[in-house]
Tab-separated table of N, CA and C in Angstrom:
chain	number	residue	atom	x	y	z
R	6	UNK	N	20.083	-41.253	35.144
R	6	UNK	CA	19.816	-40.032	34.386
R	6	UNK	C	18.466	-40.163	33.695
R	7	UNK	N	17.857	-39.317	33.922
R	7	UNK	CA	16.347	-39.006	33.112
R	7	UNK	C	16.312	-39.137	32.084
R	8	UNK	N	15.935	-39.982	31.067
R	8	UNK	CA	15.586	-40.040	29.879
R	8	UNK	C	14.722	-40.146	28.876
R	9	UNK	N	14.262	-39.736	27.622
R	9	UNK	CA	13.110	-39.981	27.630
R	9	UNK	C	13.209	-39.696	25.655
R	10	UNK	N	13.050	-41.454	25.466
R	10	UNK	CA	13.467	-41.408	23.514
R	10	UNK	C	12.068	-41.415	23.109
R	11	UNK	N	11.895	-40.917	22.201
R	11	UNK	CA	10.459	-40.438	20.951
R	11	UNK	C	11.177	-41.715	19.675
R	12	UNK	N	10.342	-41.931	19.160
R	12	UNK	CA	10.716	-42.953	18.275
R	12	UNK	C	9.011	-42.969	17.176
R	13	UNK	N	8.880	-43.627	16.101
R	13	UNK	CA	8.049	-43.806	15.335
R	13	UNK	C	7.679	-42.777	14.061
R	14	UNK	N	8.018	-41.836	14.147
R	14	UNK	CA	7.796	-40.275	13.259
R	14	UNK	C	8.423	-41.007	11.667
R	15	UNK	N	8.267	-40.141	10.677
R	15	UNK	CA	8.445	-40.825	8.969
R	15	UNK	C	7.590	-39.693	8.342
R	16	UNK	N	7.667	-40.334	7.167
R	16	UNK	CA	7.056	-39.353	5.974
R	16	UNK	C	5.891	-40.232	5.748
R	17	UNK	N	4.651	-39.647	5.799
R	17	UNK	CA	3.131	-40.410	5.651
R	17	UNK	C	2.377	-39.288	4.270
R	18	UNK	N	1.483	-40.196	4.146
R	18	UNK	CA	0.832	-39.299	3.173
R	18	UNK	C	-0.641	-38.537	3.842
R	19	UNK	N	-0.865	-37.612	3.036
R	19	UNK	CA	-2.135	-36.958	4.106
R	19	UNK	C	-3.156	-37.792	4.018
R	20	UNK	N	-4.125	-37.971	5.220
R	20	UNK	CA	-4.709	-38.933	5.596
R	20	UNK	C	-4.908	-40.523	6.199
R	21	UNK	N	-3.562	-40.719	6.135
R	21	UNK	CA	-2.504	-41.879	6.601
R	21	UNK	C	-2.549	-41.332	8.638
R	22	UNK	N	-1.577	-42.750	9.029
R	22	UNK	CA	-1.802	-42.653	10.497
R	22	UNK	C	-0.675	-43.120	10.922
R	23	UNK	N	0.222	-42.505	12.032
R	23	UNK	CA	1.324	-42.687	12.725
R	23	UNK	C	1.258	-42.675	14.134
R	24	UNK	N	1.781	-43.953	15.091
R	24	UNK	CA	2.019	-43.709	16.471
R	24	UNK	C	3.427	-43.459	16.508
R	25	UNK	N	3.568	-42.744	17.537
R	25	UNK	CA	4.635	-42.445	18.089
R	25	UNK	C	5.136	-42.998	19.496
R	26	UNK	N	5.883	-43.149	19.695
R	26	UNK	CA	6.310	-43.870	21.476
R	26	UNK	C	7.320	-42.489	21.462
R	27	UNK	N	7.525	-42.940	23.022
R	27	UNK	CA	8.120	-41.970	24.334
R	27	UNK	C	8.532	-43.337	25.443
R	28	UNK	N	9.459	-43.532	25.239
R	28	UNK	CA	10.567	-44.599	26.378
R	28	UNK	C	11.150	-43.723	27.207
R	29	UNK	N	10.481	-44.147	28.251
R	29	UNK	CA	11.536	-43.148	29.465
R	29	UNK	C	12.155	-44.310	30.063
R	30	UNK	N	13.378	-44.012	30.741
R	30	UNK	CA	14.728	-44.425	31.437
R	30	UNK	C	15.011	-43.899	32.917
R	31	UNK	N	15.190	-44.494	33.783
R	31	UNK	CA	15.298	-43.905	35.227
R	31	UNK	C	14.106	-43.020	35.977
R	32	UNK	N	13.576	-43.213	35.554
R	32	UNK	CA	12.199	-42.947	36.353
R	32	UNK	C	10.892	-43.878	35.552
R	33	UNK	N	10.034	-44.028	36.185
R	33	UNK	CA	8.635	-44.524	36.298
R	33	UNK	C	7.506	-43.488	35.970
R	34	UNK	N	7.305	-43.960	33.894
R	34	UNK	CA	6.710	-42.721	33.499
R	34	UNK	C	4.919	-42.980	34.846
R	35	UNK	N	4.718	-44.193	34.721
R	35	UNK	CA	3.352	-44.014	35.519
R	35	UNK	C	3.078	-42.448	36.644
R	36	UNK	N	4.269	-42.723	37.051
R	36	UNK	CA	4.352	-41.819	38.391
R	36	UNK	C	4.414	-39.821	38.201
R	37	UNK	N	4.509	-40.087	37.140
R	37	UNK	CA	4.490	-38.551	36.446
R	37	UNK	C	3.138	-37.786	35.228
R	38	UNK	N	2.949	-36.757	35.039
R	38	UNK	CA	2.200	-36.388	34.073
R	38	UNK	C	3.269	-36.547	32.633
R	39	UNK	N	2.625	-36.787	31.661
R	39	UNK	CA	3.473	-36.584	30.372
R	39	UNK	C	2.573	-36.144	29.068
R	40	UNK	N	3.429	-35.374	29.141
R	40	UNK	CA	2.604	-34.859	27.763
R	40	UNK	C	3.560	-35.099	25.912
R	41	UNK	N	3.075	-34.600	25.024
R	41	UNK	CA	3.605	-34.350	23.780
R	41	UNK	C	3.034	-33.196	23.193
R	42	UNK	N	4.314	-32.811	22.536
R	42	UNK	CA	4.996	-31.215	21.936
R	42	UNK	C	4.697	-31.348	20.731
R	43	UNK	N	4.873	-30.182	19.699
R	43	UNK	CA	4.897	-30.287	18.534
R	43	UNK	C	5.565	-28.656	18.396
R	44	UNK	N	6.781	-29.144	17.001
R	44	UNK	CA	7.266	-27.821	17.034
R	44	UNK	C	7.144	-27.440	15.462
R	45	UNK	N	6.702	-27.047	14.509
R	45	UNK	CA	6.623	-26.965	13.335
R	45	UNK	C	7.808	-25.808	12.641
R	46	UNK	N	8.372	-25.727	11.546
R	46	UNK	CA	8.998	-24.463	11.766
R	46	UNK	C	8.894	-23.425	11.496
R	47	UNK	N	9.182	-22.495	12.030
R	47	UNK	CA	8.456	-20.745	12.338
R	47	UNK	C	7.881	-20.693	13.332
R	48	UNK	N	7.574	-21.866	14.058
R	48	UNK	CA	6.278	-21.825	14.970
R	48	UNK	C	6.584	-22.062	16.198
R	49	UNK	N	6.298	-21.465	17.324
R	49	UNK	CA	6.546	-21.858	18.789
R	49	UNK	C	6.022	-23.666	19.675
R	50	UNK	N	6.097	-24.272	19.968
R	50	UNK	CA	6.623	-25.365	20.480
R	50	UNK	C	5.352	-25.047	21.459
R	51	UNK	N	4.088	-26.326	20.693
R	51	UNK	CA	2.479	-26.278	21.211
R	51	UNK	C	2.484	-27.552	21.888
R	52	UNK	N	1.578	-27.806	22.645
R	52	UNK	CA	0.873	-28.598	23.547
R	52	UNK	C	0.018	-29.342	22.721
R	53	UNK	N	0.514	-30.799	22.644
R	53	UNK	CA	-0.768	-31.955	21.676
R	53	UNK	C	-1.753	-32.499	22.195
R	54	UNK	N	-0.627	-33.430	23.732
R	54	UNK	CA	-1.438	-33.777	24.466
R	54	UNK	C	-0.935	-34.498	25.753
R	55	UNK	N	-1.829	-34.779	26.609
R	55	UNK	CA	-1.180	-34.901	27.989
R	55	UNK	C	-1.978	-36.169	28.239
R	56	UNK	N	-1.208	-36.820	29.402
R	56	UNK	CA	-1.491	-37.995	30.460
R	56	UNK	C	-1.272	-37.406	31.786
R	57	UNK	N	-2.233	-37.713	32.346
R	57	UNK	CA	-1.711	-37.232	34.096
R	57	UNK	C	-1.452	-38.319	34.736
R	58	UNK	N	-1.050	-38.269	35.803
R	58	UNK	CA	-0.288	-39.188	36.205
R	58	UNK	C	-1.054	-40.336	37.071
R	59	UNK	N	-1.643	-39.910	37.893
R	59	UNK	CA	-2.322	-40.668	39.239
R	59	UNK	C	-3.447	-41.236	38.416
R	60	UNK	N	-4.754	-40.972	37.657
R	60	UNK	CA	-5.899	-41.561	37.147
R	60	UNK	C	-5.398	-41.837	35.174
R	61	UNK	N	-4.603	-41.611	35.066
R	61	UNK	CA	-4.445	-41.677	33.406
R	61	UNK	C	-5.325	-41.003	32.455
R	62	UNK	N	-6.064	-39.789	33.070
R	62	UNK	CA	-6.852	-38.559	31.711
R	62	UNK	C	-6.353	-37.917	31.380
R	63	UNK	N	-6.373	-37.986	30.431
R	63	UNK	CA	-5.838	-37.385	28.972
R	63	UNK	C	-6.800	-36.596	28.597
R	64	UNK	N	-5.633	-35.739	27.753
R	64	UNK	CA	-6.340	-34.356	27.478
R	64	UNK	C	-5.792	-33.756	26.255
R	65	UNK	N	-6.063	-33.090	25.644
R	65	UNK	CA	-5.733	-33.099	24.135
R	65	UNK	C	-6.134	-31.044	23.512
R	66	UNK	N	-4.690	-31.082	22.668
R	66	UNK	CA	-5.630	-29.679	22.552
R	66	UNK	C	-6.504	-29.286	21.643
R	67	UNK	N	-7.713	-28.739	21.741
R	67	UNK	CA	-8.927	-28.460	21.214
R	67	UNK	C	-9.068	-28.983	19.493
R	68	UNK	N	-8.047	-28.098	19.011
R	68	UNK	CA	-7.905	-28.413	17.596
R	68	UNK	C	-7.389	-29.820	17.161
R	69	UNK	N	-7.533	-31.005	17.980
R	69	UNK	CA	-6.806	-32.177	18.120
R	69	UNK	C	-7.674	-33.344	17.988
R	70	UNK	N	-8.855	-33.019	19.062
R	70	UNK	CA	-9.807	-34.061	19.712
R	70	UNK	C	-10.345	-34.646	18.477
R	71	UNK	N	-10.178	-36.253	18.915
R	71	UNK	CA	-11.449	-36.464	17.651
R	71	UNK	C	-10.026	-37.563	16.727
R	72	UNK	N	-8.669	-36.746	16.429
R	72	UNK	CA	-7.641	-37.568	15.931
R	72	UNK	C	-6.606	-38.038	16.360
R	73	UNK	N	-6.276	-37.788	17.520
R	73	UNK	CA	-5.246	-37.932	18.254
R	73	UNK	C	-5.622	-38.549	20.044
R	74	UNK	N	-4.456	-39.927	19.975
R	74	UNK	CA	-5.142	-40.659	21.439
R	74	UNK	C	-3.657	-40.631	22.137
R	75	UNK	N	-3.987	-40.285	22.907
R	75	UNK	CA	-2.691	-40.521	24.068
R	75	UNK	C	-2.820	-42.136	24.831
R	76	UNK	N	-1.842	-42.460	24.993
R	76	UNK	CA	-2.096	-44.053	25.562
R	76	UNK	C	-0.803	-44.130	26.591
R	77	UNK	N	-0.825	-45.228	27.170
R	77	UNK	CA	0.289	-46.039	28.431
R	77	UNK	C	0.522	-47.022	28.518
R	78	UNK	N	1.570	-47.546	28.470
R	78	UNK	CA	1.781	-48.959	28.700
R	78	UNK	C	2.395	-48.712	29.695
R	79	UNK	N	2.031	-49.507	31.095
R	79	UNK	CA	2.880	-49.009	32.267
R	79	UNK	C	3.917	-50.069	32.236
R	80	UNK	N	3.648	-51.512	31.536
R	80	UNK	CA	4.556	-52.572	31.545
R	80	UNK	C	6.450	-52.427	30.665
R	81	UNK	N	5.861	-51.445	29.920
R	81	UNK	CA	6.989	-50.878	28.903
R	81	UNK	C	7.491	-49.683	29.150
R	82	UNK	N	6.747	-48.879	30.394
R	82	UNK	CA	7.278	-47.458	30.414
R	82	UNK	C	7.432	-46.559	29.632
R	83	UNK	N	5.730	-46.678	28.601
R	83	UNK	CA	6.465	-46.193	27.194
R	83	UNK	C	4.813	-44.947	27.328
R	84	UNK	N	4.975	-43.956	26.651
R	84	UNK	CA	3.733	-43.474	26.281
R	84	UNK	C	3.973	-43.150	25.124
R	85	UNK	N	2.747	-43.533	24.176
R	85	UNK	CA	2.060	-43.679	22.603
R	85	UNK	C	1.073	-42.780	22.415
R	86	UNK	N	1.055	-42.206	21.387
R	86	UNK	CA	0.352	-41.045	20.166
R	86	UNK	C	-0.240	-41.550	19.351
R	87	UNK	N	-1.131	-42.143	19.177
R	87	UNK	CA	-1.672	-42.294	18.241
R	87	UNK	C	-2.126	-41.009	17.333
R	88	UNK	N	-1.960	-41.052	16.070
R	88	UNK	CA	-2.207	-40.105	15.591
R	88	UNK	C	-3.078	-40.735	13.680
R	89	UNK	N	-4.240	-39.583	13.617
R	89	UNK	CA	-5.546	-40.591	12.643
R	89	UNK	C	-5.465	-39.179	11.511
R	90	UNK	N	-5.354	-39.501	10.193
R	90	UNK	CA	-6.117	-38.848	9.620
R	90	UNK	C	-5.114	-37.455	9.005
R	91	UNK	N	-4.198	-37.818	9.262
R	91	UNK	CA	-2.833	-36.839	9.051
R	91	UNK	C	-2.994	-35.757	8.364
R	92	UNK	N	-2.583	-34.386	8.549
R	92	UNK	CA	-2.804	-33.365	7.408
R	92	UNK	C	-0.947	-32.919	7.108
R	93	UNK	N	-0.859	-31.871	6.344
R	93	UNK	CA	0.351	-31.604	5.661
R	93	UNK	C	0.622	-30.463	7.147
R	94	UNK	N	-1.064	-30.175	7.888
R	94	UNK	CA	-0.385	-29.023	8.607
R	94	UNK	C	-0.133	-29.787	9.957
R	95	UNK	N	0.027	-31.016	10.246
R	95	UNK	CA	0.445	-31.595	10.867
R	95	UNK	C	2.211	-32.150	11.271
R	96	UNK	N	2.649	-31.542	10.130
R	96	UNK	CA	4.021	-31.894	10.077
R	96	UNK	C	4.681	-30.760	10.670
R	97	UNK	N	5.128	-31.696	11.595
R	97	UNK	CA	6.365	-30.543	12.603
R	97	UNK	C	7.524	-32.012	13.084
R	98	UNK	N	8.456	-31.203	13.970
R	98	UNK	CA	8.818	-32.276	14.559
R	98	UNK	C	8.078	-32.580	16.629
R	99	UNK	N	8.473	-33.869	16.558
R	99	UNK	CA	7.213	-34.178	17.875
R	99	UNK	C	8.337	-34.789	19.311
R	100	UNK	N	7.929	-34.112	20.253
R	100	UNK	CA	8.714	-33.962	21.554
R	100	UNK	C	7.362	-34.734	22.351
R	101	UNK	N	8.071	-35.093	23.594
R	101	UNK	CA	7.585	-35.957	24.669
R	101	UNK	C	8.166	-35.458	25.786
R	102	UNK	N	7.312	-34.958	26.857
R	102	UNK	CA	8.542	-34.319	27.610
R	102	UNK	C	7.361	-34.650	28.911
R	103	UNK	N	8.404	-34.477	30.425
R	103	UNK	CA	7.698	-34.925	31.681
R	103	UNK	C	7.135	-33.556	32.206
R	104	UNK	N	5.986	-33.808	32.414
R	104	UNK	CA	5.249	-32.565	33.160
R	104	UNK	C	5.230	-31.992	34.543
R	105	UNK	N	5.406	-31.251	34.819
R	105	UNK	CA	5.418	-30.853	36.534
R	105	UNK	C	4.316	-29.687	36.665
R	106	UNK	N	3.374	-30.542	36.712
R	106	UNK	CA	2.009	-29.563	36.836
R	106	UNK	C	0.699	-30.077	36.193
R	107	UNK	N	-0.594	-29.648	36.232
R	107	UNK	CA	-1.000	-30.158	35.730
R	107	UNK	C	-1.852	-30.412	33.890
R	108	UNK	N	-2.347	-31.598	33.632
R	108	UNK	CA	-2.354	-31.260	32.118
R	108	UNK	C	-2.708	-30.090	31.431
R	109	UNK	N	-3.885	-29.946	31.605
R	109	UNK	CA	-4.474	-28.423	30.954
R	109	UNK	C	-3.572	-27.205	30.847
R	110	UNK	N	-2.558	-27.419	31.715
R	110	UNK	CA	-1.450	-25.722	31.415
R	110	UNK	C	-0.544	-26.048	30.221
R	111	UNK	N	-0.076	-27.575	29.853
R	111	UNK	CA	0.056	-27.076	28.368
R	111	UNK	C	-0.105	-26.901	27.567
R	112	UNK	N	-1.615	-26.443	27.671
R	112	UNK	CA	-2.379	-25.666	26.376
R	112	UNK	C	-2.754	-24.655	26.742
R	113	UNK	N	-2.279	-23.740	27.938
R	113	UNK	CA	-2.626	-22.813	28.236
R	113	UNK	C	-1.547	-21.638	28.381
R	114	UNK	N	-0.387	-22.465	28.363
R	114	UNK	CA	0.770	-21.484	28.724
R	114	UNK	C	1.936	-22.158	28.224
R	115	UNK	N	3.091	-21.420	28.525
R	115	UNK	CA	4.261	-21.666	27.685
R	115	UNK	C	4.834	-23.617	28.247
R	116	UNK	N	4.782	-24.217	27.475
R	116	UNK	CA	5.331	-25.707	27.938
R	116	UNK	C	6.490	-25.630	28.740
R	117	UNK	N	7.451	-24.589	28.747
R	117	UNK	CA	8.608	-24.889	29.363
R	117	UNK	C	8.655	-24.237	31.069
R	118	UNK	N	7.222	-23.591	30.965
R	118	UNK	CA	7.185	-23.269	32.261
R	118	UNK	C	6.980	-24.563	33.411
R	119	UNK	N	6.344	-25.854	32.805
R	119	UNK	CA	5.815	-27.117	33.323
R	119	UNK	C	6.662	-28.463	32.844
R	120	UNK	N	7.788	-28.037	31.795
R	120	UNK	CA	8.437	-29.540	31.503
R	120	UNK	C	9.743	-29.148	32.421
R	121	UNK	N	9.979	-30.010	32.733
R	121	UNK	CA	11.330	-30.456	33.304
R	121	UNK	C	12.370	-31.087	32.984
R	122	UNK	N	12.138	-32.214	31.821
R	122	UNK	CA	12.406	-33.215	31.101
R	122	UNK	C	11.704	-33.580	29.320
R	123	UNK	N	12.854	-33.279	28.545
R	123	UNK	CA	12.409	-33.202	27.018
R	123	UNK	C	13.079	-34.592	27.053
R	124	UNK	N	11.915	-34.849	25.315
R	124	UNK	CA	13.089	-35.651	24.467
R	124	UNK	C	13.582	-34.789	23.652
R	125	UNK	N	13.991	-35.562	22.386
R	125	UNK	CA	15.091	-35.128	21.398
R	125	UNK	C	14.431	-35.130	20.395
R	126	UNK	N	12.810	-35.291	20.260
R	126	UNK	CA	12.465	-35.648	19.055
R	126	UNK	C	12.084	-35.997	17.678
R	127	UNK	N	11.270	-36.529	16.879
R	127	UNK	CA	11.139	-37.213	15.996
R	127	UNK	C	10.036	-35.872	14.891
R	128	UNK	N	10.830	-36.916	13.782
R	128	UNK	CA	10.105	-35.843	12.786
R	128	UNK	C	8.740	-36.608	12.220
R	129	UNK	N	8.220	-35.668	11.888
R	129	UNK	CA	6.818	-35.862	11.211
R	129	UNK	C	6.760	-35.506	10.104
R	130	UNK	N	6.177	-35.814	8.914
R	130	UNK	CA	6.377	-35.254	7.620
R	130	UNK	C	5.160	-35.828	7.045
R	131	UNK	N	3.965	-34.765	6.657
R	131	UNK	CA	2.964	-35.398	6.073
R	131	UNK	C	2.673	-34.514	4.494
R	132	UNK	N	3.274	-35.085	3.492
R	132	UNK	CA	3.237	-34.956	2.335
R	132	UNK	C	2.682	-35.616	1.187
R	133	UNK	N	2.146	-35.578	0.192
R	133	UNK	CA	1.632	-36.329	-0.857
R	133	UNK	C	2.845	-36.418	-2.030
């Protein structure tokens, strides 16, 4: 069964820095695109950032670049968020989900038209 746990999320203070992991289970994240979600509340469920699958570029959405690194460990099957510099409007909760398509459409269109596979995930909370 497809799986795929988010782990690392907490309460940080603004300007502080959190990674996040994404453990997938029964499949071989290498072999797939993966991206990460962010759902804040009131707010529709945005595109952070992506890994593609075959060359590993990453791609990030606009309002992002600059604080946020997508990474791979292919030995752990894990993909990591780095995330720099935290704001309060940064706090949502944060999804990891497998892509079927390529990166740039989830910042272009609805994520659920291209995920196939969510996690469950983790909260973010950036408060003083």
């Amino acid at each position: 069964q497809v799986q795929l746990v988010e782990s690392g999320g907490g309460l940080v203070q603004p300007g502080e820095s959190l990674r996040l992991s994404c453990a997938a289970s029964a499949f071989t994240l290498a072999y797939y695109t993966v991206g990460w979600f962010r759902q804040a509340p009131g707010k529709e469920r945005e595109g952070v950032s992506c890994i593609a699958s075959n060359d590993g570029m990453a791609d990030y959405a606009d309002s992002l670049k600059g604080r946020f690194t997508i990474s791979r460990d292919n030995a752990k099957n894990t993909v990591y968020l780095h995330m720099n510099n935290l704001t309060p409007m940064d706090t949502a909760t944060y999804y990891c989900a497998r892509v079927n398509g390529p990166c740039r459409a989830i910042f272009t269109s609805s994520p659920d038209l291209w995920v196939d596979s969510w996690g469950q995930g983790t909260q973010v909370t950036v408060s003083s």
